[in-house]
Coordinates of C-alpha atoms in Angstrom, one line a residue:
M29 CA -45.0 84.4 -29.3
K30 CA -44.3 84.9 -25.6
A31 CA -44.2 81.9 -23.3
L32 CA -47.4 81.5 -21.3
I33 CA -46.5 81.1 -17.6
G34 CA -49.2 80.0 -15.1
V35 CA -48.7 81.4 -11.6
T36 CA -50.7 80.0 -8.7
C37 CA -52.3 82.4 -6.3
N38 CA -53.4 82.8 -2.7
Y39 CA -56.8 81.5 -1.6
F40 CA -58.5 83.4 1.2
L41 CA -61.4 81.6 2.9
S42 CA -62.4 84.6 5.1
D43 CA -64.4 87.6 3.8
R44 CA -62.3 89.8 6.2
W45 CA -59.7 90.2 3.5
G46 CA -62.2 91.9 1.2
F47 CA -63.6 94.1 4.0
S48 CA -60.1 95.3 4.9
A49 CA -59.4 96.3 1.3
E50 CA -62.9 97.9 1.1
I51 CA -63.9 96.0 -1.9
G52 CA -65.8 93.0 -0.4
V53 CA -69.1 91.9 0.9
Q54 CA -70.1 89.1 3.3
E55 CA -69.4 85.4 2.5
Q56 CA -66.9 86.0 -0.2
D57 CA -63.7 84.1 -0.7
W58 CA -60.7 85.6 -2.6
Q59 CA -58.0 84.5 -4.9
V60 CA -55.1 87.0 -5.2
L61 CA -51.5 87.3 -6.2
A62 CA -48.8 89.9 -5.6
S63 CA -47.9 91.9 -8.7
D64 CA -44.2 91.1 -8.1
Y65 CA -44.6 87.6 -9.7
V66 CA -46.4 89.0 -12.8
N67 CA -43.8 91.8 -13.2
S68 CA -40.9 89.4 -12.9
V69 CA -42.3 87.1 -15.6
R70 CA -43.0 90.0 -17.9
R71 CA -39.5 91.5 -17.4
A72 CA -38.1 88.2 -18.4
G73 CA -40.1 88.2 -21.6
G74 CA -43.0 85.9 -20.7
E75 CA -46.7 86.4 -20.2
A76 CA -48.1 85.6 -16.8
V77 CA -51.5 84.0 -16.3
I78 CA -52.9 83.8 -12.7
L79 CA -54.1 80.3 -11.9
S80 CA -57.1 80.2 -9.5
A81 CA -57.4 77.2 -7.1
D82 CA -59.7 74.4 -8.3
D83 CA -60.7 71.1 -6.8
E84 CA -61.7 69.4 -10.1
I85 CA -58.7 67.3 -11.3
E86 CA -59.8 67.2 -15.0
R87 CA -59.9 71.0 -15.2
I88 CA -56.5 71.2 -13.6
L89 CA -54.9 68.9 -16.1
A90 CA -56.6 70.5 -19.1
L91 CA -55.3 73.9 -17.9
A92 CA -51.8 72.6 -17.4
N93 CA -51.7 71.4 -21.0
R94 CA -52.3 74.9 -22.3
L95 CA -49.3 76.4 -20.4
D96 CA -45.6 76.6 -21.3
G97 CA -44.5 76.5 -17.7
V98 CA -45.7 76.9 -14.1
I99 CA -44.7 78.9 -11.1
I100 CA -45.9 77.7 -7.7
S101 CA -46.0 80.8 -5.6
G102 CA -45.7 81.6 -1.9
G103 CA -48.4 81.9 0.7
H104 CA -50.0 80.1 3.6
D105 CA -48.9 77.0 5.4
I106 CA -49.5 73.5 3.9
C107 CA -51.7 71.0 5.6
P108 CA -49.5 68.6 7.6
N109 CA -51.7 65.6 6.9
L110 CA -50.4 65.8 3.3
Y111 CA -47.0 64.6 4.7
G112 CA -48.3 62.3 7.4
E113 CA -48.3 64.7 10.4
R114 CA -50.8 66.3 12.8
A115 CA -51.1 70.1 12.9
G116 CA -48.8 71.6 15.6
A117 CA -49.4 74.6 17.8
H118 CA -47.4 77.0 15.7
L119 CA -49.2 76.3 12.4
G120 CA -50.7 79.2 10.6
C121 CA -53.7 79.5 8.3
L122 CA -54.5 76.4 6.2
T123 CA -56.1 76.4 2.7
P124 CA -56.9 72.8 1.7
T125 CA -58.4 73.8 -1.7
R126 CA -55.2 75.5 -2.7
D127 CA -53.1 72.6 -1.3
F128 CA -55.1 70.1 -3.5
F129 CA -54.8 72.2 -6.6
E130 CA -51.1 72.8 -6.3
I131 CA -50.2 69.3 -5.3
E132 CA -52.1 67.8 -8.3
L133 CA -50.8 70.4 -10.7
T134 CA -47.2 69.8 -9.5
R135 CA -47.5 66.0 -9.8
Y136 CA -48.9 66.3 -13.3
I137 CA -46.2 68.7 -14.5
L138 CA -43.4 66.6 -13.0
N139 CA -44.7 63.1 -13.8
A140 CA -46.6 63.5 -17.1
T141 CA -45.0 66.4 -18.9
Q142 CA -41.6 68.0 -19.7
K143 CA -42.8 71.5 -18.9
P144 CA -40.6 73.7 -16.7
I145 CA -41.7 74.4 -13.2
L146 CA -40.4 76.9 -10.6
G147 CA -41.3 76.9 -6.9
I148 CA -41.0 80.0 -4.7
C149 CA -41.1 79.8 -0.9
R150 CA -44.3 77.8 -0.2
G151 CA -44.0 76.7 -3.8
M152 CA -40.7 74.9 -2.9
Q153 CA -42.5 73.2 0.0
I154 CA -45.4 72.2 -2.2
M155 CA -43.1 70.6 -4.7
N156 CA -41.3 68.7 -2.0
V157 CA -44.5 67.5 -0.3
A158 CA -46.1 66.6 -3.7
M159 CA -43.2 64.2 -4.4
G160 CA -43.0 62.6 -1.0
G161 CA -41.0 64.9 1.2
T162 CA -41.9 66.5 4.6
L163 CA -41.7 69.9 6.2
Y164 CA -40.7 71.6 9.5
Q165 CA -44.0 73.0 10.7
D166 CA -42.3 75.8 12.5
L167 CA -38.6 76.7 12.4
N168 CA -38.2 78.4 15.7
S169 CA -39.6 75.5 17.7
S170 CA -37.5 73.2 15.6
G171 CA -34.2 74.8 16.7
F172 CA -33.5 77.1 13.7
A173 CA -32.9 80.8 13.7
E174 CA -35.6 83.3 12.8
H175 CA -36.3 83.2 9.0
S176 CA -39.5 85.3 8.9
L177 CA -37.5 88.6 8.7
T178 CA -40.4 90.9 7.9
N179 CA -38.7 93.9 9.6
Y180 CA -36.6 94.2 6.3
P181 CA -38.0 95.8 3.1
R182 CA -39.2 93.0 0.8
N183 CA -36.4 93.6 -1.7
A184 CA -33.6 93.7 0.9
A185 CA -31.2 90.8 1.5
S186 CA -31.3 89.5 5.1
H187 CA -29.1 86.4 5.1
S188 CA -26.8 84.3 3.0
V189 CA -27.4 81.1 1.0
L190 CA -24.4 78.8 0.4
L191 CA -24.8 77.2 -3.0
K192 CA -23.3 73.8 -4.1
E193 CA -20.2 74.5 -6.1
E194 CA -20.7 74.1 -9.9
S195 CA -24.5 73.5 -9.4
F196 CA -27.2 75.0 -11.6
F197 CA -27.8 77.8 -9.1
A198 CA -24.1 78.6 -8.5
K199 CA -23.6 78.9 -12.3
L200 CA -26.8 81.0 -12.7
Y201 CA -25.8 83.5 -10.0
K202 CA -22.1 83.3 -10.8
S203 CA -21.4 82.8 -7.1
A204 CA -21.5 80.1 -4.4
N205 CA -22.5 82.6 -1.8
I206 CA -25.5 84.8 -2.4
K207 CA -27.6 87.2 -0.3
V208 CA -31.4 86.7 -0.2
N209 CA -34.5 88.0 1.6
S210 CA -36.3 85.7 4.0
L211 CA -40.1 85.5 4.7
H212 CA -41.0 82.0 6.0
H213 CA -41.4 80.0 9.2
Q214 CA -41.6 76.6 7.5
A215 CA -39.2 74.8 5.3
V216 CA -38.1 71.4 3.8
K217 CA -37.4 68.8 6.4
N218 CA -37.0 65.4 4.6
L219 CA -36.2 65.9 0.9
A220 CA -38.3 64.1 -1.7
P221 CA -36.1 61.5 -3.5
C222 CA -36.4 63.1 -6.9
F223 CA -34.8 66.4 -5.7
E224 CA -31.2 67.4 -4.9
I225 CA -30.3 70.1 -2.3
L226 CA -28.3 72.8 -4.1
G227 CA -28.3 75.5 -1.5
K228 CA -28.5 76.0 2.3
S229 CA -28.7 78.9 4.8
E230 CA -26.0 79.6 7.3
D231 CA -27.9 77.5 9.9
G232 CA -28.2 74.5 7.6
L233 CA -31.7 75.0 6.3
T234 CA -32.5 73.8 2.8
E235 CA -32.9 76.9 0.5
A236 CA -32.6 75.7 -3.1
I237 CA -33.5 72.4 -4.7
A238 CA -33.7 71.0 -8.2
M239 CA -34.4 67.7 -10.0
T240 CA -31.5 65.8 -11.6
D241 CA -33.1 65.5 -15.1
K242 CA -32.2 68.0 -17.9
R243 CA -35.3 70.2 -17.9
F244 CA -35.8 73.3 -15.7
T245 CA -37.2 72.0 -12.4
A246 CA -36.1 74.2 -9.5
A247 CA -37.3 75.8 -6.4
V248 CA -36.0 78.4 -3.8
Q249 CA -37.1 79.2 -0.3
W250 CA -36.6 83.0 -0.6
H251 CA -38.6 85.5 -2.7
P252 CA -36.6 86.5 -5.9
E253 CA -39.7 88.2 -7.3
M254 CA -39.6 90.7 -4.5
M255 CA -36.0 91.5 -5.2
Y256 CA -37.0 93.4 -8.3
D257 CA -33.9 95.6 -8.3
S258 CA -31.4 92.7 -8.1
E259 CA -30.1 91.8 -11.5
Q260 CA -28.7 88.7 -9.9
Q261 CA -32.0 87.5 -8.5
Q262 CA -33.9 88.3 -11.7
R263 CA -31.7 85.9 -13.6
L264 CA -33.8 83.1 -12.2
F265 CA -36.9 84.3 -14.0
A266 CA -34.9 85.0 -17.2
C267 CA -33.6 81.4 -17.2
F268 CA -37.0 80.0 -16.4
V269 CA -38.9 81.9 -19.1
D270 CA -36.2 81.0 -21.6
A271 CA -36.7 77.3 -20.8
C272 CA -40.4 77.8 -21.3
S273 CA -40.1 79.5 -24.7

């Protein structure tokens, strides 16, 4: 039987999204996910299940128990009050319902189970915040280079990540220097104590983290699911699905 992988999705509060896609009516909210995530899980031999945001904790935990592993996906900014800060001027759209769902799901997976978990972009940030870390609300105003490189095709590499020698990621990718895409304006600031930094960008930004225990608990700041034609990047999903099986 294929591993059942839950993938969290975006939550849109505005009905403008439905109108722009010509499928909506007034006063609708939306939960959607890019097909790249589903396709990457399936190519790796798993079966993806899209997880809709929910604010009922009992339902969240019951759902988690039926899954073999979880991917926390990319998306909107995370509410700064979750890591003790006030929202700054450069903050984008906030979705508290999704924040609550993913924070509670992540804490349950990490604290009460041995299930594998993979964080991607916002997902890495959620994992860090859930376990006590903080974020840069905006990289440009914090002195970093531009990391929201949307002028590149989604599958194109736009900068390098330097991986810790002999780390999980360096062994997985068979290199300590890899090329990745980049589509974010926030990132890990103070790392949660349970994680270790295993990769950084050229300008010193945290790009890959993992827990020190034996199970698969890892997260990356780039979007490997979008790099569908990179055998190297798809190894991450193969390793994750294998750990879930």
